[in-house]
Short mmCIF file of C-alpha atoms and ligand atoms in Angstrom, two decimals:
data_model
loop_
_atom_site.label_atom_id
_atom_site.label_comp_id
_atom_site.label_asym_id
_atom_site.label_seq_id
_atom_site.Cartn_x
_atom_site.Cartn_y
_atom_site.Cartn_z
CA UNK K 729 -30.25 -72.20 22.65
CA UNK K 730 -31.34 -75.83 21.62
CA UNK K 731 -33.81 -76.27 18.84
CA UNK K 732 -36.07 -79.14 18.45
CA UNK K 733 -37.69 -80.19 15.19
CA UNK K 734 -41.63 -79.62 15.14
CA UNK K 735 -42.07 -83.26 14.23
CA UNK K 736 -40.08 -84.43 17.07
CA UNK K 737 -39.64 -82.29 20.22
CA UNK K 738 -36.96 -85.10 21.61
CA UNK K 739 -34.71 -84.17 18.94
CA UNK K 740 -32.55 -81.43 19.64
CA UNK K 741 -29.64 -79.98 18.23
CA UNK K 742 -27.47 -76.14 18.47
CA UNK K 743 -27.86 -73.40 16.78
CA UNK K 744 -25.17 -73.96 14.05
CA UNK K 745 -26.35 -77.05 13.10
CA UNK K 746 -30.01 -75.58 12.46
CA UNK K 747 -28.11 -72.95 10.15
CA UNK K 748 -26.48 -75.49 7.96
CA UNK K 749 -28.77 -77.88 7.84
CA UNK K 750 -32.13 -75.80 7.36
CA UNK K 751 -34.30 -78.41 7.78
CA UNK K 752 -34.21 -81.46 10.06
CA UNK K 753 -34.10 -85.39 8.44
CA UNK K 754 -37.78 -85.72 9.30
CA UNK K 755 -38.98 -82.81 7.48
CA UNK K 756 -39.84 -80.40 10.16
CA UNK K 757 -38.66 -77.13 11.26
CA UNK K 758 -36.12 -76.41 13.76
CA UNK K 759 -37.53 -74.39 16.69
CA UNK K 760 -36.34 -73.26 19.95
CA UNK K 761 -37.09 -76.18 22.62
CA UNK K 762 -37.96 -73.73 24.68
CA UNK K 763 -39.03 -69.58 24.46
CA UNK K 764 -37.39 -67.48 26.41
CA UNK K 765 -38.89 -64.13 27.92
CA UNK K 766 -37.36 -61.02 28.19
CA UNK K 767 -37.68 -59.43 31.58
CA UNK K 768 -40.45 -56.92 32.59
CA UNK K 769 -38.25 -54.23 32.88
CA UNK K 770 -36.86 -53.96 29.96
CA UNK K 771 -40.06 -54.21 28.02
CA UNK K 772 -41.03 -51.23 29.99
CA UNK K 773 -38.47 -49.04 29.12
CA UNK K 774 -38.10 -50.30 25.45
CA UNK K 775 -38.76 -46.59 24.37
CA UNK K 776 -35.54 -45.31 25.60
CA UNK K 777 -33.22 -48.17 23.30
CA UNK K 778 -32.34 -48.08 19.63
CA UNK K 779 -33.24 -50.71 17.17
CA UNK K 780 -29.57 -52.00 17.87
CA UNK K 781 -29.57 -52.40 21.50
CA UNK K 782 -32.88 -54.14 20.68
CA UNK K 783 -31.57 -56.54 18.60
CA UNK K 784 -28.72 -57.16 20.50
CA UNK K 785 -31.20 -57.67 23.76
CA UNK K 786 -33.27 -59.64 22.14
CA UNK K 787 -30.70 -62.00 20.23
CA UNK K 788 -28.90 -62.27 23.37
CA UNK K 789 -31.50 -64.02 25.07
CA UNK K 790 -32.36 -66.37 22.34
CA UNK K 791 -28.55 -67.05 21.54
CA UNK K 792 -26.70 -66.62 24.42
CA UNK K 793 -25.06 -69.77 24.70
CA UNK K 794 -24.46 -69.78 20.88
CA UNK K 795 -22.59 -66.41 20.05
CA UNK K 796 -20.92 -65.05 22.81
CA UNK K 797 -21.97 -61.53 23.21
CA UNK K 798 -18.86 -59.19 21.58
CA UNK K 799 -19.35 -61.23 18.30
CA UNK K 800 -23.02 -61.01 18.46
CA UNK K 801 -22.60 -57.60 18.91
CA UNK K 802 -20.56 -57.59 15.79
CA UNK K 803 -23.06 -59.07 13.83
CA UNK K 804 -25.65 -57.56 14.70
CA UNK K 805 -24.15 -54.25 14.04
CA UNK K 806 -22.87 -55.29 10.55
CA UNK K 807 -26.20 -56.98 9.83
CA UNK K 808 -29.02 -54.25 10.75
CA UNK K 809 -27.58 -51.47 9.43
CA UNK K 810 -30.79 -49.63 8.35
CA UNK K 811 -33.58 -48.39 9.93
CA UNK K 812 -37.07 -49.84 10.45
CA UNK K 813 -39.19 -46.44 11.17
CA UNK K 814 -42.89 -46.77 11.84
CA UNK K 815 -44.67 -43.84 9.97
CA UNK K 816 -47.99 -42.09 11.34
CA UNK K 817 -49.93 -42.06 8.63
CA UNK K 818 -52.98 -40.32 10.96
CA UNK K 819 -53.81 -40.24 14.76
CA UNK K 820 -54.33 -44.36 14.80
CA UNK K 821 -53.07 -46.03 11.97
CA UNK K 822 -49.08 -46.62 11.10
CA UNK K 823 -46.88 -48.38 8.61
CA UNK K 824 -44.05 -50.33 9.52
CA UNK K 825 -41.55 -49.35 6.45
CA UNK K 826 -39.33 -52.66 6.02
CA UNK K 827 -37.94 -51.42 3.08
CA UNK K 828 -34.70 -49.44 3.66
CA UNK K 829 -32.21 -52.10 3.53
CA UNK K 830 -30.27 -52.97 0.67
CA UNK K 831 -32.51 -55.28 -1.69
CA UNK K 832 -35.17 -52.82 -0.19
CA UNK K 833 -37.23 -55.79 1.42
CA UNK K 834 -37.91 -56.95 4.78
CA UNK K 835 -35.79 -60.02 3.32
CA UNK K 836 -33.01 -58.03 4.08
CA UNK K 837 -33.40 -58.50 7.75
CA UNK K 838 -33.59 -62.49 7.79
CA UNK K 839 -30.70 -62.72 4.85
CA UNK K 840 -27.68 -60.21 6.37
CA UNK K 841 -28.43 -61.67 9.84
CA UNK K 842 -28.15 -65.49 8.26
CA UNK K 843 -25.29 -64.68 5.77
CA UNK K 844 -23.16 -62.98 8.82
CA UNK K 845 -24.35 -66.16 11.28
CA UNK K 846 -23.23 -68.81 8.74
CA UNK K 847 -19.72 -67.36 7.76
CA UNK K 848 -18.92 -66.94 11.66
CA UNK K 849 -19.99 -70.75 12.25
CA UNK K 850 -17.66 -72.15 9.02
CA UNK K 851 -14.49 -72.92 10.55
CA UNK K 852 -11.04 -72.53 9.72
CA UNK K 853 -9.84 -74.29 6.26
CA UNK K 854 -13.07 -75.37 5.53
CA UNK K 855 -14.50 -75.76 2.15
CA UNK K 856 -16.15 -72.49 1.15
CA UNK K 857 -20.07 -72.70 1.45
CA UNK K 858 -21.85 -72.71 -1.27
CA UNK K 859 -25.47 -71.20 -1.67
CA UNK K 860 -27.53 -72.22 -4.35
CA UNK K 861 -31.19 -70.11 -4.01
CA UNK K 862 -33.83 -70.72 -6.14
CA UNK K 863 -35.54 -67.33 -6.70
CA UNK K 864 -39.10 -65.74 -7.68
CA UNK K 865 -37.59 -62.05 -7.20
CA UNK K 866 -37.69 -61.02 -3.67
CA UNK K 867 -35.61 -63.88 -1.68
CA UNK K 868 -32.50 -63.99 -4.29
CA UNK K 869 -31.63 -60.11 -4.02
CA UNK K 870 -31.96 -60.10 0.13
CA UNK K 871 -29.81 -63.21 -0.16
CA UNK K 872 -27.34 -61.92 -3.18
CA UNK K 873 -26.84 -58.41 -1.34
CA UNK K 874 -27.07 -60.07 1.88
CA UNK K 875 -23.78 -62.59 1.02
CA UNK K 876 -22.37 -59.82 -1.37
CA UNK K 877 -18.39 -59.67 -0.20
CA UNK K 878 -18.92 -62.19 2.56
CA UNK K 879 -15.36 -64.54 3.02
CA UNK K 880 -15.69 -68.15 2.07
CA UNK K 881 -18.81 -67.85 0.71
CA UNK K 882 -19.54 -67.99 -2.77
CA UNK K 883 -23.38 -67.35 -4.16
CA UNK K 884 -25.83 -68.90 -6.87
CA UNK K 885 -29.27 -67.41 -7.84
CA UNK K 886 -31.44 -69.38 -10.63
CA UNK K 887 -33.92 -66.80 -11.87
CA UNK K 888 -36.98 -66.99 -14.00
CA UNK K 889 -36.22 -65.26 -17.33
CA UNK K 890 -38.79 -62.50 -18.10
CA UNK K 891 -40.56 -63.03 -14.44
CA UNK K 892 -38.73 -60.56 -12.41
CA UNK K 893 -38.84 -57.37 -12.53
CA UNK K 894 -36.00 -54.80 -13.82
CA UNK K 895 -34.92 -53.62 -10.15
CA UNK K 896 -35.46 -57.09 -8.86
CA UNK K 897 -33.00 -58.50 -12.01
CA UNK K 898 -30.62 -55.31 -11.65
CA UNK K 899 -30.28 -56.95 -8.19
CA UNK K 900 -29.78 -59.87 -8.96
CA UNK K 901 -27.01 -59.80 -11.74
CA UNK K 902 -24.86 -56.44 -11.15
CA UNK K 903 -22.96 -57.61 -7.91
CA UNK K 904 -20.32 -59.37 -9.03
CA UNK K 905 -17.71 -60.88 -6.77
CA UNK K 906 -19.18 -64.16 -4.63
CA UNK K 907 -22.31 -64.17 -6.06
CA UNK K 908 -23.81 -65.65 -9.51
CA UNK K 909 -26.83 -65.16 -11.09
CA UNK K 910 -28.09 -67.58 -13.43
CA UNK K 911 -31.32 -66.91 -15.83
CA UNK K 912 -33.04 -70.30 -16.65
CA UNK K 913 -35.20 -70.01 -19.86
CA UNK K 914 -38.34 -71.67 -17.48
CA UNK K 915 -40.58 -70.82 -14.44
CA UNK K 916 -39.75 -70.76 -11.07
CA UNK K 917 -40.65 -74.12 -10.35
CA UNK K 918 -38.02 -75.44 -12.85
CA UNK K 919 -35.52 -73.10 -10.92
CA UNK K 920 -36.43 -74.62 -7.94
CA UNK K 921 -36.13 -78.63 -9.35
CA UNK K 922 -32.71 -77.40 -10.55
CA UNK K 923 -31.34 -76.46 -7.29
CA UNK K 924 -33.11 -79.22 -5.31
CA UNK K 925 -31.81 -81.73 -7.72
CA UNK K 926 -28.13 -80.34 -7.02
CA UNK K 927 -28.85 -80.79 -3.27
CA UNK K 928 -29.87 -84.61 -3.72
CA UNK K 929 -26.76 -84.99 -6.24
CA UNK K 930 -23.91 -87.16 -3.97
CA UNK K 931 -21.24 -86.01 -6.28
CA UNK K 932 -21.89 -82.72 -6.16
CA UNK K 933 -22.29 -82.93 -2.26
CA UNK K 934 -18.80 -84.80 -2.06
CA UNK K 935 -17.12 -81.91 -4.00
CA UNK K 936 -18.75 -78.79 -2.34
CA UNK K 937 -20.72 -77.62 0.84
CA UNK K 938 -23.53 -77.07 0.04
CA UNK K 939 -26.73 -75.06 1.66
CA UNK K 940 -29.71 -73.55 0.60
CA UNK K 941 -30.45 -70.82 2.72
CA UNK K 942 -33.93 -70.60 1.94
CA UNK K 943 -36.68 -69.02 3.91
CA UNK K 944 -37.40 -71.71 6.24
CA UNK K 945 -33.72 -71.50 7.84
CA UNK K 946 -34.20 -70.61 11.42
CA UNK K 947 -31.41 -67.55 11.45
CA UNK K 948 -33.78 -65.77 8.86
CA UNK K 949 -36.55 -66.10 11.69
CA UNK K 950 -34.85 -64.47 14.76
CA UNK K 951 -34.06 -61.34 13.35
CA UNK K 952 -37.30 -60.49 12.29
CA UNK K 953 -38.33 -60.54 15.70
CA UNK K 954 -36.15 -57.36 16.22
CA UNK K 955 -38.40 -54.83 14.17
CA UNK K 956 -41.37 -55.71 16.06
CA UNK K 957 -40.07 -55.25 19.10
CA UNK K 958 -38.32 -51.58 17.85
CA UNK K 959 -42.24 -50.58 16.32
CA UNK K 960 -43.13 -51.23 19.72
CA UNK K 961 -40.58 -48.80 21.30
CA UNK K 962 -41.77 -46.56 18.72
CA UNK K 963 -45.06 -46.15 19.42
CA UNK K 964 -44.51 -46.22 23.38
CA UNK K 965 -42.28 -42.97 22.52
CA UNK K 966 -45.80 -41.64 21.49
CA UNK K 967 -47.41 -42.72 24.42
CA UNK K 968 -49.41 -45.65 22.37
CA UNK K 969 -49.14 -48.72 24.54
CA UNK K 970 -51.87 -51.25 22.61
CA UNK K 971 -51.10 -52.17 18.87
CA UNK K 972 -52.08 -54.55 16.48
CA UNK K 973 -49.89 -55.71 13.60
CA UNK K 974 -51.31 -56.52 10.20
CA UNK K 975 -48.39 -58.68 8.13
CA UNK K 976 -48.42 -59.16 4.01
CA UNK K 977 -48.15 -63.09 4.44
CA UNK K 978 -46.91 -65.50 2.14
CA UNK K 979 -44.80 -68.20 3.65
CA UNK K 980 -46.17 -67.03 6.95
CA UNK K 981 -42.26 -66.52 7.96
CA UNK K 982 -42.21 -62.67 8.96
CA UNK K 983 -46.09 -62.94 10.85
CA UNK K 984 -44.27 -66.38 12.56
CA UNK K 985 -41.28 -63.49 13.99
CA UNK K 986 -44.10 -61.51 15.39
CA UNK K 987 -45.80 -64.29 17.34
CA UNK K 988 -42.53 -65.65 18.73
CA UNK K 989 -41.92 -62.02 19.99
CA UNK K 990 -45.39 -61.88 21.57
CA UNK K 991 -44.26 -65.24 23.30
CA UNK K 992 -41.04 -63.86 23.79
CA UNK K 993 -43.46 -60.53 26.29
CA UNK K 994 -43.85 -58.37 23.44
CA UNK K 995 -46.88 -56.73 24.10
CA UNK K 996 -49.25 -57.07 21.06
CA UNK K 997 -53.27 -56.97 21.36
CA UNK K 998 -54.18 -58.72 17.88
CA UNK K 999 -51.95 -60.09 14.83
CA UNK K 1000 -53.53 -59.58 10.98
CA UNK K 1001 -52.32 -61.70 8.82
CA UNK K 1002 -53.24 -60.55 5.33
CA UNK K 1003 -52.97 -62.56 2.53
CA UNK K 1004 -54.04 -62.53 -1.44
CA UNK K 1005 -56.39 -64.88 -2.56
CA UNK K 1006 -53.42 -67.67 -1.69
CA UNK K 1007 -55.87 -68.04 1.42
CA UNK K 1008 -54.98 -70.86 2.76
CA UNK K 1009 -54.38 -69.66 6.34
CA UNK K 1010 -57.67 -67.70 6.68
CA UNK K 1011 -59.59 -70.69 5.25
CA UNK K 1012 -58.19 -72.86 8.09
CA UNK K 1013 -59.01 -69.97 10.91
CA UNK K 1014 -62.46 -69.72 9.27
CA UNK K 1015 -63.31 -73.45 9.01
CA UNK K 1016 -60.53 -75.21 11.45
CA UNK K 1017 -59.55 -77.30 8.54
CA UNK K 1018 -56.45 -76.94 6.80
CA UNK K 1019 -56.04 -77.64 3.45
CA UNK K 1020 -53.19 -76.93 1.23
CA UNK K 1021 -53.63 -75.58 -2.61
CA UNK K 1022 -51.25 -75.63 -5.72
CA UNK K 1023 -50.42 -71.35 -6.06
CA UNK K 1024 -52.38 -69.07 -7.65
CA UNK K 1025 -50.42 -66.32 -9.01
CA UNK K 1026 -51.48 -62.25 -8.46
CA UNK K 1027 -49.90 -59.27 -8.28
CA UNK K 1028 -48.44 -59.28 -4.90
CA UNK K 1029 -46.46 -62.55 -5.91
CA UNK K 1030 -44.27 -62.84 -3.09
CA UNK K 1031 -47.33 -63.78 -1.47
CA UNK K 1032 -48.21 -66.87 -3.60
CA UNK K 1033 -47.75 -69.18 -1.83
CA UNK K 1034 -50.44 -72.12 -1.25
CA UNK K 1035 -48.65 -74.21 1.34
CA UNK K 1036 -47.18 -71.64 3.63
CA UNK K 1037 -44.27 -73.45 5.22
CA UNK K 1038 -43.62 -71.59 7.92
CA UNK K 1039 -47.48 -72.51 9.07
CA UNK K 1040 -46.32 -75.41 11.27
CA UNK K 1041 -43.19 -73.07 13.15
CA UNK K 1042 -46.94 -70.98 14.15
CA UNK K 1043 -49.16 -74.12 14.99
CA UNK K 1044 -45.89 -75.14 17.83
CA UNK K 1045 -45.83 -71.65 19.21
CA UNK K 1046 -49.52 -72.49 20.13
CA UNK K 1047 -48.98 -76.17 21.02
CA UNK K 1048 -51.21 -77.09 18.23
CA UNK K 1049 -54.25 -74.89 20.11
CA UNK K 1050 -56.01 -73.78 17.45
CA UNK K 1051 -58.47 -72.13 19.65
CA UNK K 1052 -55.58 -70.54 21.39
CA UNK K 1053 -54.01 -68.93 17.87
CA UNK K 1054 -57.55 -67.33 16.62
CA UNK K 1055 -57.88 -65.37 19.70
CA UNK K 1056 -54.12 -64.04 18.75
CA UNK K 1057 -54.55 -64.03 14.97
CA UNK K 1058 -57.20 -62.91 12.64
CA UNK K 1059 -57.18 -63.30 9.09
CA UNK K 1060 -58.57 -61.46 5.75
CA UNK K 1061 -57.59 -62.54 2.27
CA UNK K 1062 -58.14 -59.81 -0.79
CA UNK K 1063 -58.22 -60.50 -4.47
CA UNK K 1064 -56.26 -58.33 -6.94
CA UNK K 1065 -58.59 -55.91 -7.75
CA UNK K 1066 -58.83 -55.26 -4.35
CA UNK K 1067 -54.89 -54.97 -3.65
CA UNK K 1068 -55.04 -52.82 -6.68
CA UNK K 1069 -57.91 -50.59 -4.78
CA UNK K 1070 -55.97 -50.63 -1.33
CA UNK K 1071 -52.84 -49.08 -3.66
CA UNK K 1072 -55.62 -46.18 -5.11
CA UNK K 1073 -56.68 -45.41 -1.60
CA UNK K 1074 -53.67 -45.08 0.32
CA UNK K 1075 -52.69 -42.67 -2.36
CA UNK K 1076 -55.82 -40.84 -2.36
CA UNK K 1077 -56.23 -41.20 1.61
CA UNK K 1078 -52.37 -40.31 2.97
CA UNK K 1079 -50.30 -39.87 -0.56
CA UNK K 1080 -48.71 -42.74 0.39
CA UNK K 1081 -47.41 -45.08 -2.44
CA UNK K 1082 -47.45 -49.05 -1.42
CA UNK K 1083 -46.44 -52.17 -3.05
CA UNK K 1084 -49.29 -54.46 -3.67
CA UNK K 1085 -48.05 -56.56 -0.44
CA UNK K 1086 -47.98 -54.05 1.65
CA UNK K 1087 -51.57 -52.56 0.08
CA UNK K 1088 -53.30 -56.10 0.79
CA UNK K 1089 -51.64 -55.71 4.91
CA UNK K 1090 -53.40 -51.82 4.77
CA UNK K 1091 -56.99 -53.54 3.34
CA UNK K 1092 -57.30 -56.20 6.24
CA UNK K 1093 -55.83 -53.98 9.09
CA UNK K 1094 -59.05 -51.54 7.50
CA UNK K 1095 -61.68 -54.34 7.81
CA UNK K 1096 -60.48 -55.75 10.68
CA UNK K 1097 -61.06 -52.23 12.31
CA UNK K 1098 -64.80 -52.25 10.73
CA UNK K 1099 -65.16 -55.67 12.30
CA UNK K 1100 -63.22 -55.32 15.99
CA UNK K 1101 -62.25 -51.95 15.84
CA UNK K 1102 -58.50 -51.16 17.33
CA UNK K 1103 -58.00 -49.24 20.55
CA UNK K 1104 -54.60 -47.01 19.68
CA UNK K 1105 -52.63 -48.04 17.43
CA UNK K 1106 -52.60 -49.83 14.60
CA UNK K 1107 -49.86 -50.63 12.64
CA UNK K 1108 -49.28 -52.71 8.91
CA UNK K 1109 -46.07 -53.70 7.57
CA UNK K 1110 -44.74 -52.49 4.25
CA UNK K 1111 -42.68 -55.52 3.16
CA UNK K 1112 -41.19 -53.86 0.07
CA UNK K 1113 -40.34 -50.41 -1.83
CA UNK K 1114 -42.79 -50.09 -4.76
CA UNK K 1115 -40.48 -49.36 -7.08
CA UNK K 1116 -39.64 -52.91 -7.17
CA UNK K 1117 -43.23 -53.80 -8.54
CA UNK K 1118 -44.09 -50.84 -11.45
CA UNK K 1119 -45.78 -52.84 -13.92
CA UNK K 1120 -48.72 -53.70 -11.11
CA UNK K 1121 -49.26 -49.89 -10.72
CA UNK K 1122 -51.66 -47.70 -12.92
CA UNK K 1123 -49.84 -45.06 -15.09
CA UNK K 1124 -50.81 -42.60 -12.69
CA UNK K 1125 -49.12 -44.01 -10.00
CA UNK K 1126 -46.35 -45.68 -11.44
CA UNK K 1127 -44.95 -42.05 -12.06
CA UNK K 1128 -45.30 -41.11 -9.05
CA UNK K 1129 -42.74 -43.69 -7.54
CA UNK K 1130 -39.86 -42.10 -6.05
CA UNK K 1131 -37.08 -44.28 -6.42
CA UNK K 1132 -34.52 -44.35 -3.84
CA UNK K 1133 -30.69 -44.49 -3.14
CA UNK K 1134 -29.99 -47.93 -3.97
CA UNK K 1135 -31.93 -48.12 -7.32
CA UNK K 1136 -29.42 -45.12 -8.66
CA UNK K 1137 -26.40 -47.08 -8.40
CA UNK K 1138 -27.62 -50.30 -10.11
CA UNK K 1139 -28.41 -49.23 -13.44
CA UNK K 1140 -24.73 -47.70 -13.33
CA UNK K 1141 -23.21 -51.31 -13.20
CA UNK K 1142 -22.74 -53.69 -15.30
CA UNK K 1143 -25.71 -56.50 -15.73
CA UNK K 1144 -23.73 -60.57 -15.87
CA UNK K 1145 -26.43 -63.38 -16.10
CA UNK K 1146 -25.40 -66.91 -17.58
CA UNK K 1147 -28.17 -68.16 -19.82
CA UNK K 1148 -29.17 -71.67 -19.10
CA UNK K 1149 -32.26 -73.87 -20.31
CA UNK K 1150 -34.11 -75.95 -18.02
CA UNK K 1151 -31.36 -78.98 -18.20
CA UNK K 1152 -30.08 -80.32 -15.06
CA UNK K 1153 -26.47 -81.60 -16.63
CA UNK K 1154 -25.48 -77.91 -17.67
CA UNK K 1155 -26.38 -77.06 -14.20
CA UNK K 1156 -24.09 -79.25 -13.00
CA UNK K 1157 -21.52 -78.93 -15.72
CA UNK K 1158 -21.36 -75.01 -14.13
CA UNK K 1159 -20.98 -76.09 -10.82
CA UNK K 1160 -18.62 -78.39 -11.56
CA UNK K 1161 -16.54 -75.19 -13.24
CA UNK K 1162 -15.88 -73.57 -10.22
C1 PLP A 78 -41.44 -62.63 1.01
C2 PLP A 78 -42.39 -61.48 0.98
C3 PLP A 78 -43.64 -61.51 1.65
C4 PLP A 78 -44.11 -62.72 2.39
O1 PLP A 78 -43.42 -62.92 3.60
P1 PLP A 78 -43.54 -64.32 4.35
O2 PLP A 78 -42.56 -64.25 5.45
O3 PLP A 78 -43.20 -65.38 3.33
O4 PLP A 78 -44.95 -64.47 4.83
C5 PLP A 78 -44.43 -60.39 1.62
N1 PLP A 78 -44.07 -59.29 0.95
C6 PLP A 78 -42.90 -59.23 0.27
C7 PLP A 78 -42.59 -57.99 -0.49
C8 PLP A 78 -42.03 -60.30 0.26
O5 PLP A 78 -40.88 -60.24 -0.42
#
């Protein structure tokens, strides 16, 4: 596979050099110069594979030339080692549970598969590769688990003190080994500056390798294609052959997967993509103009996001046919006391406890079925376990959260964060300790 920037389709580069470098010079993001599709007849027997074999199908065909097939076997297999199950929740309407990997995210997906590409790509003798991650909760534990024990790779998380929550800290701080967590007395933004000043800093860049593995890096994309393609094979097992996704969307990065399966022959009638009042998307499929805003935070924050970047990865899927992209992609925005009414009502509907992401995907898959009305099966996304977001849930509810596996064993270890204020020199000074 060759990958092109979207500000300059003449430019193209491999695969390993769109995992280390992110982001192209000019600023846009790397995407594959061309789509490939996956043949007919596979697609029509996709009920009879697991999600492995559909990962490995699917990969293949995007990275053949990249990752000869034994090792992409390999890392698929050491990657995606969770399930993605699609649960009925009545005769038409199903959620996609993304949760059951480590950092219990859909994160997981995009940060195992990237951590696993990148430490096959860094050759022999080579400095180790160092990840500095700026994080607002969800992204640092997906990429802190995902690197966790991973050879010449070595891990650093700024944090937001007070601003994430226990589980999302717990993950953070109790791994240990290659990876450091860091918690800046400041906001995210300040987390962010620190680790984007260390990137611009030549004598830091001299002395280590360094990469940011943030969302926009294009081995984060391709494995989120998989689960789409394995809720598909899913619901074919149950003889539903027309579905519509409804993706929690933020940075527009897992709703970007979905569309470049559809282009890929993934059979999908009608993409939701639900976001908070961050609305910045629906705005521009309402009114064709698109206009960026500074964040507005709510309680599904790993949806605030006012400049998705991942926007642009969508517009070149569609060669900038705006026309083309609403008939593919509708789009419903919901305030918080909304989200916090879609968490009520799944409750009171199926006894089904949601995080306030996944809530906001439920509400616009629900109106868009008032408004278009879905013929089979309908399915939204549950990007996250509750229990990583308690304090957004009433009492009632809260209590109700079952916590699973990988919550248990967190609170046995021990918690190691370095205190820092919002001062770019100690930054350094701790880098430079290493
Ligand atoms: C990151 C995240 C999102 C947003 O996903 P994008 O790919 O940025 O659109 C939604 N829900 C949860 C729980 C997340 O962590």
């Amino acid at each position: 596979m060759k990958l092109y920037s979207t500000n300059n389709h003449n430019l193209e580069v491999d695969f390993a050099t769109a995992v280390f470098n992110s982001m192209p010079l000019d600023k846009g993001l790397y995407m594959p110069s061309y789509v490939p599709e996956l043949d007919q007849e596979f697609i029509d027997n996709i009920d009879k594979f697991t999600l492995s074999q559909i990962a490995f199908k699917v990969a293949s065909v995007l990275l053949k030339e990249a990752i000869p097939s034994e090792d992409l076997q390999a890392i698929i297999d050491d990657a995606i080692n969770f399930e993605a199950p699609v649960v009925a929740l009545d005769n038409e309407m199903y959620v996609l549970e993304l949760f059951h990997g480590p950092s219990l995210a859909f994160k997981d997906f995009g940060a195992r598969f990237m951590s696993r590409v990148m430490a096959y790509f860094l050759k022999e003798n080579e400095k180790i590769l160092d990840v500095l991650v700026a994080t607002s909760g969800d992204t640092g534990g997906a990429v802190a688990l995902g690197f966790l024990g991973i050879p010449n790779t070595r891990v650093t998380i700024l944090y937001p003190k007070g601003k994430v929550s226990e589980i999302q800290e717990l993950q953070l701080c109790t791994n240990g080994q290659n990876i450091h967590a860091i918690e800046i007395d400041g906001t995210f933004d300040d987390c962010q500056a620190l680790v984007k000043q260390a990137f611009a800093d030549t004598e830091l860049n001299e002395k280590f390798r360094l990469t940011s593995a943030n969302s926009i890096n294009i081995s984060r994309l391709i494995p989120q294609t998989f689960y789409y393609f394995n809720a598909y094979a899913q619901l074919k097992r149950q003889g539903k052959n027309h579905v519509v996704f409804s993706v929690p969307s933020g940075n527009f990065g897992n709703i970007a997967a979905g569309l470049l399966a559809y282009k890929m022959g993934l059979p999908v009638e009608q993409f939701i993509a639900a976001t908070n009042v961050n609305d910045t998307v629906p705005r521009f499929l309402e009114t064709g103009v698109y206009e960026t805003k500074p964040s507005v935070q709510t309680y599904a924050n790993a949806m605030d996001v006012g400049a998705p970047s991942n926007f642009v990865r969508i517009m070149d899927l569609f060669q900038n046919d705006a026309q083309a992209l609403k008939k593919l992609v509708t789009s419903y925005s919901f305030n918080d006391e909304q989200t916090l009414q879609g968490m009520n009502e799944l409750y009171e509907r199926f006894q089904y406890i949601a995080c306030p992401h996944t809530a906001i995907a439920y509400l616009a898959l629900k109106s868009y079925a008032e408004d278009r009305k879905y013929e089979e099966a309908g399915v939204f996304l549950s990007t996250a376990h509750a229990c990583k977001f308690p304090d957004v849930f009433p009492a009632e509810l809260k209590e109700k959260i079952i916590n699973p596996e990988q919550v248990a064993s967190l609170h046995s270890k021990e918690k190691k964060a370095t205190k820092m204020a919002v001062n770019y020199p100690d930054f350094k000074e701790y880098l430079n300790s290493f």
